Short mmCIF file of C-alpha atoms in Angstrom, two decimals:
data_model
loop_
_atom_site.label_atom_id
_atom_site.label_comp_id
_atom_site.label_asym_id
_atom_site.label_seq_id
_atom_site.Cartn_x
_atom_site.Cartn_y
_atom_site.Cartn_z
CA MET A 133 -43.96 -25.80 16.27
CA ASP A 134 -42.92 -27.22 19.24
CA GLN A 135 -45.16 -30.36 19.32
CA ASN A 136 -45.71 -31.42 15.85
CA PRO A 137 -42.38 -29.82 14.06
CA GLY A 138 -42.19 -30.61 10.69
CA PRO A 139 -38.81 -29.83 8.44
CA ASP A 140 -40.43 -26.46 6.16
CA ALA A 141 -39.79 -25.04 9.86
CA ALA A 142 -36.49 -25.75 9.97
CA GLN A 143 -35.49 -24.73 6.47
CA GLY A 144 -32.48 -22.48 5.50
CA VAL A 145 -31.16 -22.68 9.50
CA ASP A 146 -27.53 -22.99 9.75
CA PRO A 147 -27.01 -26.54 11.47
CA ALA A 148 -23.59 -25.00 12.65
CA VAL A 149 -25.40 -21.90 14.18
CA VAL A 150 -27.87 -24.46 15.92
CA ALA A 151 -25.09 -26.84 17.26
CA ARG A 152 -23.90 -23.61 18.82
CA ARG A 153 -26.19 -22.64 20.48
CA ILE A 154 -26.50 -26.68 21.76
CA ASP A 155 -22.82 -26.85 23.13
CA ASP A 156 -23.26 -23.46 24.87
CA ARG A 157 -27.08 -24.19 27.06
CA ARG A 158 -25.71 -27.82 27.33
CA ARG A 159 -22.44 -26.34 29.27
CA GLN A 160 -24.58 -23.81 30.63
CA LEU A 161 -26.43 -26.03 32.30
CA GLY A 162 -23.43 -28.58 33.50
CA LEU A 163 -24.39 -31.45 31.03
CA THR A 164 -21.57 -33.36 29.35
CA GLU A 165 -22.41 -34.52 25.50
CA GLU A 166 -22.87 -38.33 27.18
CA ALA A 167 -25.47 -37.38 29.36
CA LEU A 168 -27.22 -35.08 26.81
CA ALA A 169 -26.97 -38.18 24.94
CA ARG A 170 -28.60 -40.42 27.04
CA GLN A 171 -31.05 -37.81 28.71
CA THR A 172 -32.86 -37.49 25.41
CA ALA A 173 -32.74 -41.10 24.78
CA MET A 174 -30.36 -41.03 21.60
CA ALA A 175 -26.82 -42.79 20.90
CA PRO A 176 -23.97 -40.72 21.90
CA ARG A 177 -23.14 -40.70 17.93
CA TYR A 178 -26.65 -40.52 16.44
CA LEU A 179 -26.46 -37.15 18.62
CA ARG A 180 -23.15 -36.06 16.61
CA HIS A 181 -24.57 -37.11 13.67
CA LEU A 182 -28.24 -34.58 14.13
CA MET A 183 -25.30 -31.85 14.97
CA GLU A 184 -24.05 -32.00 11.69
CA ALA A 185 -27.55 -32.86 10.17
CA GLY A 186 -29.32 -29.88 11.10
CA PRO A 187 -33.13 -29.31 12.30
CA ALA A 188 -34.36 -30.30 8.93
CA PHE A 189 -33.25 -34.10 9.64
CA ASP A 190 -35.15 -34.78 12.65
CA PRO A 191 -37.24 -32.27 13.90
CA ALA A 192 -38.41 -34.49 16.76
CA ALA A 193 -34.83 -35.17 18.31
CA PHE A 194 -34.48 -31.46 18.27
CA VAL A 195 -37.51 -30.83 20.12
CA ARG A 196 -36.70 -34.23 22.70
CA ILE A 197 -32.94 -32.01 22.76
CA ALA A 198 -34.88 -29.04 23.51
CA ALA A 199 -36.89 -30.24 26.44
CA VAL A 200 -33.59 -31.43 28.35
CA LEU A 201 -31.88 -28.05 27.80
CA ARG A 202 -35.12 -27.07 29.36
CA THR A 203 -35.43 -23.92 26.02
CA THR A 204 -37.71 -24.54 23.31
CA TYR A 205 -37.40 -25.75 19.79
CA GLY A 206 -38.25 -22.52 19.03
CA GLU A 207 -35.35 -20.91 20.60
CA LEU A 208 -32.95 -23.65 18.99
CA LEU A 209 -33.60 -22.47 15.81
CA SER A 210 -33.95 -18.59 16.04
CA GLY A 211 -32.25 -18.18 19.33
CA ARG A 212 -34.30 -16.27 22.06
CA ALA A 213 -35.30 -12.99 21.70
CA ASP A 214 -34.68 -11.55 25.24
CA ALA A 215 -31.06 -12.78 25.29
CA PRO A 216 -28.35 -10.09 25.51
CA PRO A 217 -26.52 -8.73 23.08
CA GLY A 218 -23.29 -10.33 21.70
CA GLN A 219 -23.29 -13.71 21.18
CA GLY A 220 -22.51 -13.56 18.13
CA GLY A 221 -18.43 -14.46 17.36
CA ALA A 222 -15.78 -11.08 16.43
CA GLY A 223 -16.32 -9.81 12.57
CA ALA A 224 -13.25 -9.96 10.52
CA ARG A 225 -10.25 -7.74 10.93
CA PRO A 226 -12.08 -6.32 14.07
CA LEU A 227 -10.57 -2.66 14.99
CA LEU A 228 -10.99 -0.28 17.78
CA LEU A 229 -11.77 3.32 17.49
CA HIS A 230 -11.56 6.26 19.19
CA LEU A 231 -14.33 8.65 19.30
CA THR A 232 -13.90 12.50 19.59
CA GLU A 233 -16.65 14.55 21.91
CA PRO A 234 -18.38 15.50 19.29
CA GLU A 235 -18.86 11.55 17.44
CA CYS A 236 -19.74 11.34 21.41
CA TRP A 237 -22.55 13.76 21.53
CA ASP A 238 -23.52 12.56 18.33
CA ARG A 239 -24.20 8.77 18.79
CA VAL A 240 -25.73 9.92 22.25
CA GLY A 241 -28.87 11.49 20.58
CA THR A 242 -31.54 13.18 21.99
CA HIS A 243 -32.93 10.38 24.42
CA GLY A 244 -32.80 6.52 24.89
CA ILE A 245 -31.57 4.53 27.58
CA GLY A 246 -28.37 4.04 28.96
CA ARG A 247 -26.86 3.14 32.28
CA ILE A 248 -26.01 5.58 35.24
CA GLY A 249 -23.12 3.84 38.40
CA LEU A 250 -23.29 5.01 41.35
CA PRO A 251 -20.90 5.24 44.12
CA THR A 252 -22.64 2.92 46.65
CA ARG A 253 -21.41 0.39 49.86
CA PRO A 254 -20.62 -2.53 49.16
CA ALA A 255 -19.67 -1.74 45.51
CA PRO A 256 -20.86 0.52 42.58
CA ALA A 257 -23.85 0.06 41.39
CA VAL A 258 -24.50 0.29 37.71
CA PHE A 259 -29.23 0.87 36.83
CA PRO A 260 -30.58 1.73 33.54
CA VAL A 261 -32.75 4.80 33.15
CA ASN A 262 -34.22 6.84 30.11
CA TYR A 263 -32.25 10.12 29.74
CA THR A 264 -32.63 12.98 27.54
CA VAL A 265 -29.82 14.92 26.18
CA ASP A 266 -29.79 19.18 27.43
CA ALA A 267 -27.31 20.88 25.85
CA ARG A 268 -24.83 18.54 26.19
CA THR A 269 -25.58 17.46 30.11
CA ILE A 270 -27.63 14.21 30.62
CA VAL A 271 -31.06 14.52 32.35
CA TYR A 272 -33.67 12.32 34.52
CA HIS A 273 -36.17 11.23 35.98
CA THR A 274 -36.21 8.63 39.26
CA SER A 275 -37.97 8.62 42.88
CA ALA A 276 -36.66 11.24 45.52
CA HIS A 277 -36.10 6.98 47.53
CA GLY A 278 -35.13 5.06 44.45
CA THR A 279 -31.91 2.89 43.48
CA SER A 280 -31.06 5.11 40.27
CA ALA A 281 -31.37 8.05 42.70
CA PRO A 282 -27.97 9.28 43.39
CA PRO A 283 -27.18 11.90 46.99
CA ASP A 284 -26.78 15.56 45.45
CA GLY A 285 -23.80 16.68 43.96
CA SER A 286 -22.02 12.63 43.87
CA PRO A 287 -19.62 11.58 41.17
CA VAL A 288 -21.23 9.12 38.61
CA SER A 289 -20.82 8.00 35.26
CA PHE A 290 -23.42 7.07 32.28
CA GLN A 291 -22.53 4.86 29.84
CA VAL A 292 -25.27 4.47 26.36
CA ASP A 293 -24.26 1.75 24.11
CA HIS A 294 -24.93 0.43 21.00
CA ILE A 295 -24.63 -3.27 18.36
CA ASP A 296 -24.70 -4.48 15.26
CA GLU A 297 -25.71 -8.15 16.14
CA SER A 298 -25.17 -9.24 11.90
CA LEU A 299 -22.02 -6.97 11.47
CA SER A 300 -20.43 -7.09 14.52
CA ARG A 301 -20.17 -4.53 15.43
CA GLY A 302 -20.79 -1.29 17.89
CA TRP A 303 -20.50 1.89 19.82
CA SER A 304 -20.52 2.64 23.69
CA VAL A 305 -20.30 6.09 25.06
CA LEU A 306 -18.84 7.25 28.83
CA ILE A 307 -19.94 10.84 30.06
CA LEU A 308 -18.13 10.93 34.26
CA GLY A 309 -19.76 13.64 35.76
CA ARG A 310 -21.09 14.85 38.55
CA ALA A 311 -25.11 15.04 39.91
CA GLN A 312 -26.72 17.32 40.02
CA TYR A 313 -30.81 17.49 41.26
CA VAL A 314 -32.69 19.72 39.03
CA GLU A 315 -35.58 22.01 41.81
CA ASP A 316 -36.36 24.68 39.89
CA PRO A 317 -39.79 24.61 38.79
CA ASP A 318 -39.01 26.45 35.90
CA GLU A 319 -37.12 24.61 34.50
CA ILE A 320 -38.31 21.34 35.50
CA ALA A 321 -42.03 21.73 33.77
CA ARG A 322 -39.49 22.31 30.62
CA LEU A 323 -37.16 19.08 31.08
CA LYS A 324 -41.12 17.40 31.08
CA GLU A 325 -41.35 18.35 27.29
CA LEU A 326 -38.62 17.23 26.57
CA PRO A 327 -38.43 13.87 23.62
CA GLY A 328 -37.73 10.84 26.39
CA SER A 329 -38.38 12.67 29.90
CA THR A 330 -41.22 10.19 30.97
CA PRO A 331 -39.08 6.95 31.79
CA TRP A 332 -41.09 3.49 30.48
CA ALA A 333 -40.86 1.57 34.42
CA GLY A 334 -43.77 4.36 35.73
CA GLY A 335 -45.13 5.09 39.16
CA GLY A 336 -43.90 8.36 41.38
CA ARG A 337 -41.30 9.08 40.82
CA ASP A 338 -40.48 13.33 41.52
CA LEU A 339 -37.05 13.90 41.15
CA TRP A 340 -35.19 15.11 38.57
CA VAL A 341 -31.19 14.18 38.53
CA ARG A 342 -28.78 16.19 35.27
CA ILE A 343 -25.58 14.37 34.99
CA ARG A 344 -22.87 17.42 34.18
CA PRO A 345 -19.86 16.05 32.17
CA ASP A 346 -16.35 16.15 33.20
CA GLU A 347 -15.12 13.78 30.60
CA THR A 348 -16.85 12.61 27.71
CA ASN A 349 -15.21 9.86 25.37
CA GLY A 350 -16.20 6.71 24.00
CA ARG A 351 -14.84 3.84 21.36
CA ARG A 352 -16.66 2.07 18.21
CA ILE A 353 -15.83 -1.36 16.65
CA THR A 354 -15.65 -2.10 13.31
CA SER A 355 -13.90 -4.21 10.85
CA GLY A 356 -10.93 -3.93 8.72
#
């Protein structure tokens, strides 16, 4: 598609969305509109016309734009598949609401991927981990010498969230507590049978960490 794009690939694509992606990427690279026009061998006036008309008007020109912006024609049309969440704008009449503790645990569910915040130097560090919920505690499996292994008994934070890009809605749950090592062989054997107990990262991971919450709170963003 990037070598010989046709207008059909761009049918239904909102020109304003593509123009915003181009402007965002251009600013990220430190390019002015004039510099982008010059490097794509276009007149600035024609470049501005393309932004209004969209890729279906002149697909080959958008391929040149993508090359200068160090991306692809497909990513200009559809965005990056691995882009971080939150690329869209805020929803209409957004509302920020607090979650009750039962609502927090309902959203955390039985297992998933969250972020563990550890008291490291020179500043706190945050790492993604596969977690399992066990009797309203958070349990995860890591390497004893890995970056996500906290000192036994240390204060930690744990966060999990979800974002609905299409509706500009989402929620976030934050748990504050202390990390405890799980060392009992029978308990470890039981934890291994729980859903989500196998880390995606694989490798040798011989340390089980349990986070006992001291405080659980959450928020959700919706539209009024």
